[in-house]
Short mmCIF file of C-alpha atoms (C1' of nucleotides) in Angstrom, two decimals:
data_model
loop_
_atom_site.label_atom_id
_atom_site.label_comp_id
_atom_site.label_asym_id
_atom_site.label_seq_id
_atom_site.Cartn_x
_atom_site.Cartn_y
_atom_site.Cartn_z
CA UNK A 229 -54.42 102.09 85.38
CA UNK A 230 -51.14 103.30 86.78
CA UNK A 231 -52.00 105.32 89.85
CA UNK A 232 -48.88 107.45 90.01
CA UNK A 233 -47.86 109.06 86.76
CA UNK A 234 -44.41 110.58 86.49
CA UNK A 235 -44.08 113.76 88.50
CA UNK A 236 -45.19 116.89 86.62
CA UNK A 237 -43.20 119.72 88.17
CA UNK A 238 -45.42 122.49 86.82
CA UNK A 239 -49.09 121.77 86.23
CA UNK A 240 -50.55 124.35 83.82
CA UNK A 241 -53.00 126.77 85.39
CA UNK A 242 -51.65 126.20 88.90
CA UNK A 243 -50.25 129.08 90.93
CA UNK A 244 -47.31 127.88 93.03
CA UNK A 245 -47.13 131.09 95.06
CA UNK A 246 -44.09 131.55 97.24
CA UNK A 247 -42.86 128.04 96.44
CA UNK A 248 -41.33 129.36 93.21
CA UNK A 249 -39.06 131.70 95.15
CA UNK A 250 -37.72 129.17 97.65
CA UNK A 251 -34.35 127.49 97.33
CA UNK A 252 -35.67 124.62 99.46
CA UNK A 253 -38.53 123.86 97.06
CA UNK A 254 -36.18 123.90 94.06
CA UNK A 255 -33.82 121.49 95.82
CA UNK A 256 -36.72 119.23 96.79
CA UNK A 257 -38.05 119.06 93.24
CA UNK A 258 -34.61 118.33 91.83
CA UNK A 259 -34.14 115.64 94.45
CA UNK A 260 -37.43 113.94 93.59
CA UNK A 261 -36.44 113.72 89.93
CA UNK A 262 -32.92 112.56 90.73
CA UNK A 263 -34.16 109.89 93.15
CA UNK A 264 -36.79 108.58 90.69
CA UNK A 265 -34.25 108.32 87.91
CA UNK A 266 -31.56 106.83 90.18
CA UNK A 267 -33.80 104.01 91.37
CA UNK A 268 -35.04 103.31 87.84
CA UNK A 269 -31.50 103.29 86.46
CA UNK A 270 -30.20 100.98 89.19
CA UNK A 271 -33.20 98.65 89.53
CA UNK A 272 -31.37 95.61 88.20
CA UNK A 273 -28.97 95.72 91.17
CA UNK A 274 -31.51 96.60 93.88
CA UNK A 275 -29.42 99.66 94.73
CA UNK A 276 -30.88 102.85 96.24
CA UNK A 277 -28.95 106.06 96.96
CA UNK A 278 -28.19 105.24 100.62
CA UNK A 279 -27.07 101.73 99.66
CA UNK A 280 -24.79 103.12 96.98
CA UNK A 281 -23.29 105.65 99.40
CA UNK A 282 -22.64 102.91 101.95
CA UNK A 283 -20.93 100.69 99.37
CA UNK A 284 -18.71 103.50 98.10
CA UNK A 285 -17.75 104.64 101.59
CA UNK A 286 -16.95 101.12 102.79
CA UNK A 287 -14.95 100.35 99.66
CA UNK A 288 -12.82 103.50 100.08
CA UNK A 289 -12.37 103.18 103.83
CA UNK A 290 -11.49 99.58 104.58
CA UNK A 291 -12.02 98.37 108.11
CA UNK A 292 -14.73 100.92 108.81
CA UNK A 293 -16.97 99.88 111.67
CA UNK A 294 -20.75 100.05 111.75
CA UNK A 295 -20.95 102.97 114.17
CA UNK A 296 -18.49 104.93 112.04
CA UNK A 297 -20.51 104.25 108.92
CA UNK A 298 -23.59 105.56 110.70
CA UNK A 299 -21.71 108.71 111.69
CA UNK A 300 -20.37 109.30 108.18
CA UNK A 301 -23.80 108.81 106.64
CA UNK A 302 -25.56 110.91 109.27
CA UNK A 303 -27.96 108.14 110.30
CA UNK A 304 -28.65 106.31 113.57
CA UNK A 305 -26.78 103.09 114.35
CA UNK A 306 -30.03 101.15 114.08
CA UNK A 307 -30.41 102.45 110.54
CA UNK A 308 -26.89 101.35 109.68
CA UNK A 309 -27.72 97.85 110.93
CA UNK A 310 -30.67 97.65 108.55
CA UNK A 311 -28.62 99.06 105.68
CA UNK A 312 -25.78 96.58 106.22
CA UNK A 313 -28.30 93.73 106.62
CA UNK A 314 -29.78 94.60 103.22
CA UNK A 315 -26.37 94.79 101.56
CA UNK A 316 -25.39 91.46 103.12
CA UNK A 317 -28.58 89.88 101.77
CA UNK A 318 -27.73 91.21 98.34
CA UNK A 319 -24.32 89.54 98.72
CA UNK A 320 -22.44 92.85 98.47
CA UNK A 321 -21.12 93.40 101.99
CA UNK A 322 -19.84 91.37 104.95
CA UNK A 323 -19.22 91.91 108.64
CA UNK A 324 -15.81 90.73 109.85
CA UNK A 325 -14.85 90.25 113.52
CA UNK A 326 -12.31 92.70 114.92
CA UNK A 327 -9.76 90.81 117.04
CA UNK A 328 -8.90 93.84 119.21
CA UNK A 329 -12.54 94.55 120.08
CA UNK A 330 -14.90 91.62 120.28
CA UNK A 331 -17.94 93.93 120.34
CA UNK A 332 -17.18 95.39 116.94
CA UNK A 333 -17.35 94.37 113.30
CA UNK A 334 -15.39 95.86 110.44
CA UNK A 335 -17.25 96.17 107.19
CA UNK A 336 -15.98 95.11 103.79
CA UNK A 337 -17.35 94.50 100.33
CA UNK A 338 -17.48 90.91 99.15
CA UNK A 339 -15.79 89.93 95.89
CA UNK A 340 -19.16 90.19 94.22
CA UNK A 341 -19.68 93.57 95.88
CA UNK A 342 -16.37 94.85 94.56
CA UNK A 343 -17.04 93.56 91.08
CA UNK A 344 -20.61 94.82 90.92
CA UNK A 345 -19.68 98.19 92.43
CA UNK A 346 -17.67 98.93 89.29
CA UNK A 347 -20.69 98.35 87.06
CA UNK A 348 -23.02 100.06 89.53
CA UNK A 349 -20.76 103.12 89.69
CA UNK A 350 -20.69 103.33 85.91
CA UNK A 351 -24.49 103.21 85.83
CA UNK A 352 -24.73 105.87 88.54
CA UNK A 353 -22.36 108.14 86.63
CA UNK A 354 -24.37 107.68 83.45
CA UNK A 355 -27.55 108.54 85.33
CA UNK A 356 -25.93 111.55 86.98
CA UNK A 357 -24.57 112.91 83.69
CA UNK A 358 -27.94 112.40 82.03
CA UNK A 359 -29.64 114.41 84.75
CA UNK A 360 -27.11 117.23 84.49
CA UNK A 361 -26.81 117.38 80.73
CA UNK A 362 -28.93 120.49 80.31
CA UNK A 363 -26.09 122.39 81.98
CA UNK A 364 -22.65 123.14 80.55
CA UNK A 365 -19.75 121.38 82.31
CA UNK A 366 -18.58 124.53 84.10
CA UNK A 367 -22.15 125.22 85.19
CA UNK A 368 -22.36 121.69 86.60
CA UNK A 369 -19.23 122.26 88.71
CA UNK A 370 -20.50 125.59 89.93
CA UNK A 371 -23.84 124.02 90.85
CA UNK A 372 -22.14 121.22 92.78
CA UNK A 373 -19.93 123.72 94.58
CA UNK A 374 -22.86 125.89 95.67
CA UNK A 375 -24.84 122.86 96.81
CA UNK A 376 -21.88 121.68 98.90
CA UNK A 377 -21.83 125.10 100.55
CA UNK A 378 -25.50 124.74 101.46
CA UNK A 379 -25.01 121.14 102.61
CA UNK A 380 -22.08 122.10 104.82
CA UNK A 381 -23.70 125.14 106.43
CA UNK A 382 -24.09 124.74 110.15
CA UNK A 383 -27.50 125.63 111.53
CA UNK B 187 -27.31 110.38 125.30
CA UNK B 188 -28.58 111.84 122.09
CA UNK B 189 -28.29 109.07 119.55
CA UNK B 190 -28.33 111.16 116.39
CA UNK B 191 -26.03 114.15 116.36
CA UNK B 192 -26.45 116.79 113.67
CA UNK B 193 -25.33 115.56 110.29
CA UNK B 194 -21.59 116.03 109.65
CA UNK B 195 -21.27 116.33 105.88
CA UNK B 196 -17.54 115.62 105.78
CA UNK B 197 -16.03 113.42 108.45
CA UNK B 198 -12.24 114.01 108.62
CA UNK B 199 -10.14 111.11 107.38
CA UNK B 200 -12.96 109.65 105.32
CA UNK B 201 -12.58 109.18 101.57
CA UNK B 202 -15.92 109.83 99.85
CA UNK B 203 -14.71 108.49 96.51
CA UNK B 204 -16.96 109.11 93.53
CA UNK B 205 -19.66 110.61 95.76
CA UNK B 206 -17.80 113.94 95.68
CA UNK B 207 -18.19 114.17 91.92
CA UNK B 208 -21.91 113.42 91.72
CA UNK B 209 -24.56 116.09 91.36
CA UNK B 210 -27.06 113.72 92.94
CA UNK B 211 -25.02 113.36 96.14
CA UNK B 212 -24.58 117.14 96.43
CA UNK B 213 -28.33 117.64 96.02
CA UNK B 214 -29.06 114.93 98.58
CA UNK B 215 -26.74 116.45 101.16
CA UNK B 216 -28.18 119.93 100.64
CA UNK B 217 -31.67 118.47 100.95
CA UNK B 218 -30.88 116.75 104.24
CA UNK B 219 -29.63 120.02 105.75
CA UNK B 220 -32.57 121.99 104.35
CA UNK B 221 -35.11 119.47 105.62
CA UNK B 222 -33.54 119.33 109.10
CA UNK B 223 -33.54 123.09 109.41
CA UNK B 224 -37.04 123.45 107.93
CA UNK B 225 -38.60 121.06 110.43
CA UNK B 226 -36.70 122.65 113.34
CA UNK B 227 -37.71 126.16 112.25
CA UNK B 228 -41.39 125.22 111.82
CA UNK B 229 -41.80 122.86 114.78
CA UNK B 230 -44.16 125.16 116.65
CA UNK B 231 -46.74 124.82 113.86
CA UNK B 232 -46.30 121.09 113.17
CA UNK B 233 -45.52 121.93 109.56
CA UNK B 234 -43.31 119.80 107.30
CA UNK B 235 -42.30 120.61 103.72
CA UNK B 236 -45.12 118.63 102.05
CA UNK B 237 -47.69 120.14 104.42
CA UNK B 238 -46.40 123.63 103.65
CA UNK B 239 -46.55 122.99 99.91
CA UNK B 240 -50.12 121.72 100.21
CA UNK B 241 -51.22 124.77 102.19
CA UNK B 242 -49.62 127.21 99.74
CA UNK B 243 -51.03 125.44 96.70
CA UNK B 244 -54.54 125.24 98.14
CA UNK B 245 -54.46 128.87 99.25
CA UNK B 246 -53.44 130.06 95.76
CA UNK B 247 -55.80 127.77 93.86
CA UNK B 248 -59.16 127.95 95.57
CA UNK B 249 -61.58 125.13 94.90
CA UNK B 250 -58.82 122.66 94.13
CA UNK B 251 -59.97 119.07 94.54
CA UNK B 252 -58.09 116.28 96.28
CA UNK B 253 -57.13 114.42 93.12
CA UNK B 254 -55.83 117.64 91.59
CA UNK B 255 -53.75 118.36 94.67
CA UNK B 256 -52.26 114.88 94.41
CA UNK B 257 -51.41 115.49 90.76
CA UNK B 258 -49.84 118.89 91.44
CA UNK B 259 -47.76 117.49 94.30
CA UNK B 260 -46.77 114.37 92.39
CA UNK B 261 -48.14 111.96 95.00
CA UNK B 262 -50.77 109.22 94.97
CA UNK B 263 -54.38 110.08 95.89
CA UNK B 264 -54.08 107.95 99.02
CA UNK B 265 -51.15 110.11 100.11
CA UNK B 266 -53.17 113.27 99.54
CA UNK B 267 -55.92 111.87 101.77
CA UNK B 268 -53.42 111.41 104.61
CA UNK B 269 -51.93 114.86 104.02
CA UNK B 270 -55.34 116.57 104.06
CA UNK B 271 -56.38 114.53 107.12
CA UNK B 272 -53.31 115.82 108.97
CA UNK B 273 -53.96 119.44 107.96
CA UNK B 274 -57.61 119.09 109.00
CA UNK B 275 -56.53 117.77 112.40
CA UNK B 276 -54.23 120.77 112.78
CA UNK B 277 -57.24 122.98 112.01
CA UNK B 278 -55.65 124.45 108.88
CA UNK B 279 -57.70 122.93 106.06
CA UNK B 280 -61.26 121.83 105.31
CA UNK B 281 -63.05 119.69 102.76
CA UNK B 282 -66.14 121.33 101.27
CA UNK B 283 -68.83 119.48 99.26
CA UNK B 284 -68.99 120.30 95.54
CA UNK B 285 -72.66 120.70 94.47
CA UNK B 286 -71.96 119.78 90.84
CA UNK B 287 -70.15 116.56 91.73
CA UNK B 288 -71.23 114.73 94.83
CA UNK B 289 -68.16 112.45 94.75
CA UNK B 290 -65.75 115.33 95.10
CA UNK B 291 -64.56 117.77 97.75
CA UNK B 292 -63.00 121.13 97.17
CA UNK B 293 -60.20 122.05 99.53
CA UNK B 294 -59.82 125.35 101.34
CA UNK B 295 -57.84 126.78 104.20
CA UNK B 296 -59.73 127.58 107.36
CA UNK B 297 -59.59 131.08 108.84
CA UNK B 298 -56.94 129.82 111.23
CA UNK B 299 -55.13 128.23 108.30
CA UNK B 300 -55.10 131.50 106.37
CA UNK B 301 -53.93 133.46 109.38
CA UNK B 302 -51.24 130.99 110.38
CA UNK B 303 -50.05 130.56 106.80
CA UNK B 304 -48.88 134.18 106.84
CA UNK B 305 -46.71 133.57 109.90
CA UNK B 306 -45.63 130.15 108.64
CA UNK B 307 -44.61 131.60 105.28
CA UNK B 308 -42.56 134.30 107.01
CA UNK B 309 -40.79 131.61 109.06
CA UNK B 310 -40.15 129.52 105.96
CA UNK B 311 -38.69 132.50 104.13
CA UNK B 312 -36.43 133.31 107.08
CA UNK B 313 -35.26 129.69 107.15
CA UNK B 314 -34.70 129.65 103.39
CA UNK B 315 -32.71 132.88 103.42
CA UNK B 316 -30.62 131.65 106.33
CA UNK B 317 -29.76 128.48 104.43
CA UNK B 318 -28.83 130.42 101.28
CA UNK B 319 -26.97 133.27 102.92
CA UNK B 320 -23.49 132.01 102.04
CA UNK B 321 -24.34 132.82 98.41
CA UNK B 322 -24.74 136.27 96.87
CA UNK B 323 -28.28 137.16 95.74
CA UNK B 324 -27.50 136.67 92.04
CA UNK B 325 -25.87 133.35 92.82
CA UNK B 326 -28.99 132.28 94.70
CA UNK B 327 -31.16 133.03 91.66
CA UNK B 328 -28.79 131.20 89.35
CA UNK B 329 -28.78 128.20 91.70
CA UNK B 330 -32.59 128.10 91.82
CA UNK B 331 -32.77 128.39 88.04
CA UNK B 332 -30.38 125.49 87.45
CA UNK B 333 -32.17 123.34 90.00
CA UNK B 334 -35.50 124.02 88.28
CA UNK B 335 -33.92 122.85 85.02
CA UNK B 336 -32.87 119.59 86.70
CA UNK B 337 -36.25 119.20 88.36
CA UNK B 338 -38.09 119.74 85.11
CA UNK B 339 -35.98 117.38 83.00
CA UNK B 340 -38.02 114.52 81.63
CA UNK B 341 -36.43 111.10 82.00
"C1'" DT C 120 -67.20 102.16 82.22
"C1'" DA C 121 -64.60 105.84 84.40
"C1'" DT C 122 -63.65 108.82 88.22
"C1'" DT C 123 -63.56 110.52 93.32
"C1'" DG C 124 -62.36 109.72 97.59
"C1'" DT C 125 -61.34 106.18 100.82
"C1'" DT C 126 -59.41 102.19 103.17
"C1'" DA C 127 -56.22 98.36 103.70
"C1'" DT C 128 -51.79 97.04 103.38
"C1'" DA C 129 -46.91 97.29 102.73
"C1'" DC C 130 -42.28 99.18 101.95
"C1'" DT C 131 -38.35 102.49 102.77
"C1'" DC C 132 -36.05 105.40 105.54
"C1'" DT C 133 -35.78 107.42 109.48
"C1'" DA C 134 -36.02 107.86 114.78
"C1'" DT C 135 -35.76 106.65 120.12
"C1'" DA C 136 -35.17 103.48 123.70
"C1'" DA C 137 -33.76 99.45 125.86
"C1'" DC C 138 -31.08 95.34 125.70
"C1'" DT C 139 -26.38 92.22 125.42
"C1'" DA C 140 -21.79 91.65 125.35
"C1'" DT C 141 -17.97 93.52 125.85
"C1'" DA C 142 -14.52 97.35 127.20
"C1'" DT D 60 -19.69 103.42 133.40
"C1'" DA D 61 -19.26 103.66 128.52
"C1'" DT D 62 -19.36 101.71 123.93
"C1'" DA D 63 -20.65 98.38 119.76
"C1'" DG D 64 -24.06 96.21 117.82
"C1'" DT D 65 -28.79 94.72 118.02
"C1'" DT D 66 -33.75 94.51 118.58
"C1'" DA D 67 -38.33 96.44 119.29
"C1'" DT D 68 -41.24 99.85 118.14
"C1'" DA D 69 -42.98 103.88 115.92
"C1'" DG D 70 -43.77 107.58 112.65
"C1'" DA D 71 -43.37 109.99 108.19
"C1'" DG D 72 -43.99 109.52 103.54
"C1'" DT D 73 -44.56 106.97 99.88
"C1'" DA D 74 -46.81 103.03 96.93
"C1'" DT D 75 -50.49 99.57 94.94
"C1'" DA D 76 -54.89 97.54 94.95
"C1'" DA D 77 -59.61 97.20 95.85
"C1'" DC D 78 -63.95 99.33 97.26
"C1'" DA D 79 -68.45 102.34 97.43
"C1'" DA D 80 -70.65 106.20 95.65
"C1'" DT D 81 -71.34 108.82 91.85
"C1'" DA D 82 -70.73 110.38 87.01
#
DNA sequence: TATTGTTATACTCTATAACTATA
DNA sequence: TATAGTTATAGAGTATAACAATA
């Protein structure tokens, strides 16, 4: 028997109380679905959302160093080490010495990383469009815009 | 030195590439901010989002059993055990024997759990409103509605 | 046989703190 | 002193699998 069935967002007969009125709960539920579908859609490449973000950011910002990647992604340096380790093991990313600073490494995608990122990005876009397809295109933009506002709010 | 500064959603000079066009990335960023602020706002009670959800669901659905809670929350039974253990340790929840089924326990909030849930809910609502306050009330409802649609999409 | 709760174990993602080598 | 990367360790939160008690 499969222990964990797909998430049922509303179980009949259950009263969700205040949860139904909270923005945070709606975002959390959407995120669970999006994460599930992302991982399933990308399983053949071993790519998770943070790994995808790291690949895209490194590919668009050549020479980025590990500490900068951590800052951009909002994670600790130790987390960035683990993330880069995983992407190196997958053959997608490499550390290169920086001549001007022998403590530092600049990050870059490998050839394989560059090639696969194209296919991976296409798969991510397909997944993302599939998840958003119950909304009209202008609604999708509005939704993204509002979410950015929330995400950028300072505390 | 504090290792992890608050998340900076857009670091100047960084190209985020395709990430800026993805609904999934916008949801993820909003979720990070919401989670950070939730935990900070609720720290005095030791309450995290899943713990809050469990308390609300149990309080509105008296007699709920552990397996049902797991189903409603979309987690494995083993996860529900850990969640209920934590809420029992905090003095908020209790397992009660079910006479008709000696394998099962029905879950209920303690007196302290019921009392604190009122204050906790008020704090959660304050937090939620603070996070949403850059949007007009009708925009907030529209946002919640669209997110529910995403969250309820089957794969 | 099937289900309920539990335990054992492991994986991902995150954190803090201390270390090393450089700057 | 301060910074870049690393390692060690820990804690949520999740999973799967196997178990005992009960249905």
